[in-house]
Amino acid sequence: MAQSLRSTPAAAPRDVSDVESSASVAAAIRTVEIEQAGLGSLAGALKGALGLAFARAVETIVASKGRVVVSGIGKSGHIGRKVAATLASTGTPAFFVHPAEASHGDLGMIAPDDVILAISWSGETAELRDILQYAHRFRVPLVAITSSLESALGRAADVALVLPHVGEACPHGLAPTTSTTMQLALGDALSVALLESGKFTPGDFKRFHPGGKLGAVLTFVRDVMHAGDAAPLIRSGAPMSEALLVMTQKSFGCVGVVDEAGMLIGIVTDGDLRRHMGPGLTAMAVDQVMTRSPRVIRPDDLAAGAMSELEGRAITALFVVDQGRPVGLVHIHDLLKLGLV
């Protein structure tokens, strides 16, 4: 029967005052601090030679007409999959090719217009050999993330992003920890730099992330607003008796007031009704009761922005205007249904 290599765990701390004396927490803190130091070294390297190479890598990818083909094996392969996913989701077409599968037919997935991004800490990964030869043979630009410029990968690369040598968080110096953290951070940096160079917008992000909480945050106001006749509107000068009827029919707790040109000039809310409550309310003109220059939002604004506005001002609805004219209304209930909380 196989035996576990794990030793009997020490007792977990029962109180905050015991945390500092916990061996497991000490290991966690040490790991984070070592990896944090590695990221500090990476940031420092980007201010020098690595920064120059990084700029060339971005230029190489921007100039290409194809995709970024990411490859690596082991822990670098896992990082590569994440880098490819982040690139693709931020506007840079990318996919991951396993180097072993590449040697068995998947090299055909790589086109001359593509750019290869190969990741290997040592730069001597044997499984990358066929990809390197393929890149050289068909003149496919090769960007490398490695720790050694003199390695096989570093020498083969058109642009080598050489990571600083730092200690691993693993106490034996064996398990890739700090090194993979730096690889991941540099991959994220590439994705963000490419995103900014291509003027990738929140609307673009929405197209690639239509589902879940992120999709809700990136929904536009025009997609959730009550448009056209559904919006509660009344003309300036109308009596409050008509305004109350519209408020009751539309059930949004408010009515917008427009002038002869159709421009929104005010809003009557439940709060306005309470402030003017009296026997003569229904005979008053809406202009006497309304709040002038109400807060509004545009149809191309994000729903998350509308939610922030509603919560910040403790109100429940916003009129949606286009060049001063109301085109709809967005209610807090519609935003809550999206999951914006």
Short mmCIF file of N, CA, C and O in Angstrom, two decimals, residues 68-71 76-97 117 119 184 187-188 191:
data_model
loop_
_atom_site.label_atom_id
_atom_site.label_comp_id
_atom_site.label_asym_id
_atom_site.label_seq_id
_atom_site.Cartn_x
_atom_site.Cartn_y
_atom_site.Cartn_z
N VAL A 68 -0.94 34.93 -32.18
CA VAL A 68 0.17 34.59 -31.30
C VAL A 68 0.00 33.13 -30.90
O VAL A 68 -1.01 32.74 -30.33
N VAL A 69 1.00 32.31 -31.25
CA VAL A 69 0.98 30.89 -30.93
C VAL A 69 1.87 30.68 -29.71
O VAL A 69 3.09 30.84 -29.80
N VAL A 70 1.28 30.36 -28.59
CA VAL A 70 2.02 30.21 -27.33
C VAL A 70 2.34 28.73 -27.12
O VAL A 70 1.51 27.86 -27.36
N SER A 71 3.58 28.46 -26.66
CA SER A 71 3.97 27.08 -26.42
C SER A 71 4.91 26.98 -25.23
O SER A 71 5.65 27.92 -24.92
N SER A 76 5.75 25.76 -17.29
CA SER A 76 5.75 26.83 -18.30
C SER A 76 4.59 26.65 -19.27
O SER A 76 4.04 27.63 -19.79
N GLY A 77 4.22 25.39 -19.52
CA GLY A 77 3.08 25.13 -20.40
C GLY A 77 1.78 25.59 -19.77
O GLY A 77 0.91 26.16 -20.44
N HIS A 78 1.64 25.34 -18.45
CA HIS A 78 0.43 25.81 -17.76
C HIS A 78 0.35 27.33 -17.81
O HIS A 78 -0.72 27.90 -18.03
N ILE A 79 1.49 27.98 -17.60
CA ILE A 79 1.51 29.44 -17.68
C ILE A 79 1.16 29.88 -19.11
O ILE A 79 0.42 30.84 -19.33
N GLY A 80 1.71 29.15 -20.09
CA GLY A 80 1.45 29.49 -21.49
C GLY A 80 -0.02 29.44 -21.85
O GLY A 80 -0.52 30.29 -22.59
N ARG A 81 -0.73 28.45 -21.32
CA ARG A 81 -2.17 28.37 -21.59
C ARG A 81 -2.90 29.59 -21.05
O ARG A 81 -3.80 30.13 -21.68
N LYS A 82 -2.51 30.01 -19.87
CA LYS A 82 -3.15 31.19 -19.28
C LYS A 82 -2.81 32.44 -20.07
O LYS A 82 -3.67 33.30 -20.32
N VAL A 83 -1.56 32.58 -20.49
CA VAL A 83 -1.14 33.74 -21.27
C VAL A 83 -1.92 33.80 -22.59
O VAL A 83 -2.40 34.86 -23.00
N ALA A 84 -2.05 32.65 -23.25
CA ALA A 84 -2.79 32.61 -24.51
C ALA A 84 -4.25 33.02 -24.28
O ALA A 84 -4.83 33.76 -25.08
N ALA A 85 -4.85 32.55 -23.18
CA ALA A 85 -6.23 32.90 -22.89
C ALA A 85 -6.39 34.39 -22.61
O ALA A 85 -7.35 35.01 -23.06
N THR A 86 -5.45 34.97 -21.90
CA THR A 86 -5.52 36.40 -21.59
C THR A 86 -5.32 37.23 -22.85
O THR A 86 -6.01 38.23 -23.06
N LEU A 87 -4.37 36.84 -23.68
CA LEU A 87 -4.17 37.55 -24.95
C LEU A 87 -5.45 37.53 -25.78
O LEU A 87 -5.91 38.57 -26.28
N ALA A 88 -6.05 36.36 -25.93
CA ALA A 88 -7.24 36.22 -26.76
C ALA A 88 -8.40 37.04 -26.21
O ALA A 88 -9.16 37.64 -26.98
N SER A 89 -8.54 37.09 -24.89
CA SER A 89 -9.68 37.79 -24.30
C SER A 89 -9.49 39.30 -24.28
O SER A 89 -10.43 40.04 -23.99
N THR A 90 -8.30 39.77 -24.59
CA THR A 90 -8.04 41.21 -24.60
C THR A 90 -7.72 41.74 -25.99
O THR A 90 -7.11 42.80 -26.14
N GLY A 91 -8.12 41.00 -27.01
CA GLY A 91 -8.05 41.53 -28.37
C GLY A 91 -6.90 41.08 -29.22
O GLY A 91 -6.78 41.52 -30.37
N THR A 92 -6.01 40.22 -28.69
CA THR A 92 -4.90 39.70 -29.48
C THR A 92 -5.17 38.23 -29.77
O THR A 92 -5.04 37.39 -28.87
N PRO A 93 -5.57 37.87 -30.99
CA PRO A 93 -5.88 36.47 -31.30
C PRO A 93 -4.70 35.56 -30.93
O PRO A 93 -3.57 35.81 -31.35
N ALA A 94 -4.97 34.55 -30.13
CA ALA A 94 -3.89 33.68 -29.65
C ALA A 94 -4.45 32.31 -29.31
O ALA A 94 -5.64 32.15 -29.02
N PHE A 95 -3.57 31.30 -29.36
CA PHE A 95 -3.95 29.97 -28.91
C PHE A 95 -2.69 29.24 -28.47
O PHE A 95 -1.57 29.66 -28.79
N PHE A 96 -2.88 28.17 -27.71
CA PHE A 96 -1.77 27.40 -27.16
C PHE A 96 -1.55 26.14 -27.98
O PHE A 96 -2.51 25.44 -28.34
N VAL A 97 -0.31 25.83 -28.28
CA VAL A 97 0.07 24.59 -28.95
C VAL A 97 1.03 23.83 -28.04
O VAL A 97 2.09 24.36 -27.67
N LEU A 117 5.24 32.54 -29.37
CA LEU A 117 5.71 32.95 -28.05
C LEU A 117 6.05 31.68 -27.28
O LEU A 117 5.15 30.94 -26.85
N ILE A 119 7.85 29.65 -24.11
CA ILE A 119 8.17 29.90 -22.71
C ILE A 119 8.95 28.71 -22.15
O ILE A 119 8.50 27.57 -22.20
N LEU A 184 4.19 34.52 -15.57
CA LEU A 184 2.78 34.91 -15.64
C LEU A 184 2.64 36.42 -15.67
O LEU A 184 1.86 36.98 -16.46
N GLY A 187 3.62 37.74 -19.01
CA GLY A 187 2.57 37.47 -19.98
C GLY A 187 1.42 38.44 -19.84
O GLY A 187 0.86 38.92 -20.83
N ASP A 188 1.03 38.74 -18.59
CA ASP A 188 -0.02 39.73 -18.36
C ASP A 188 0.41 41.10 -18.87
O ASP A 188 -0.38 41.85 -19.45
N SER A 191 -0.03 41.26 -22.55
CA SER A 191 -1.44 41.36 -22.90
C SER A 191 -1.95 42.78 -22.73
O SER A 191 -2.66 43.32 -23.58
#
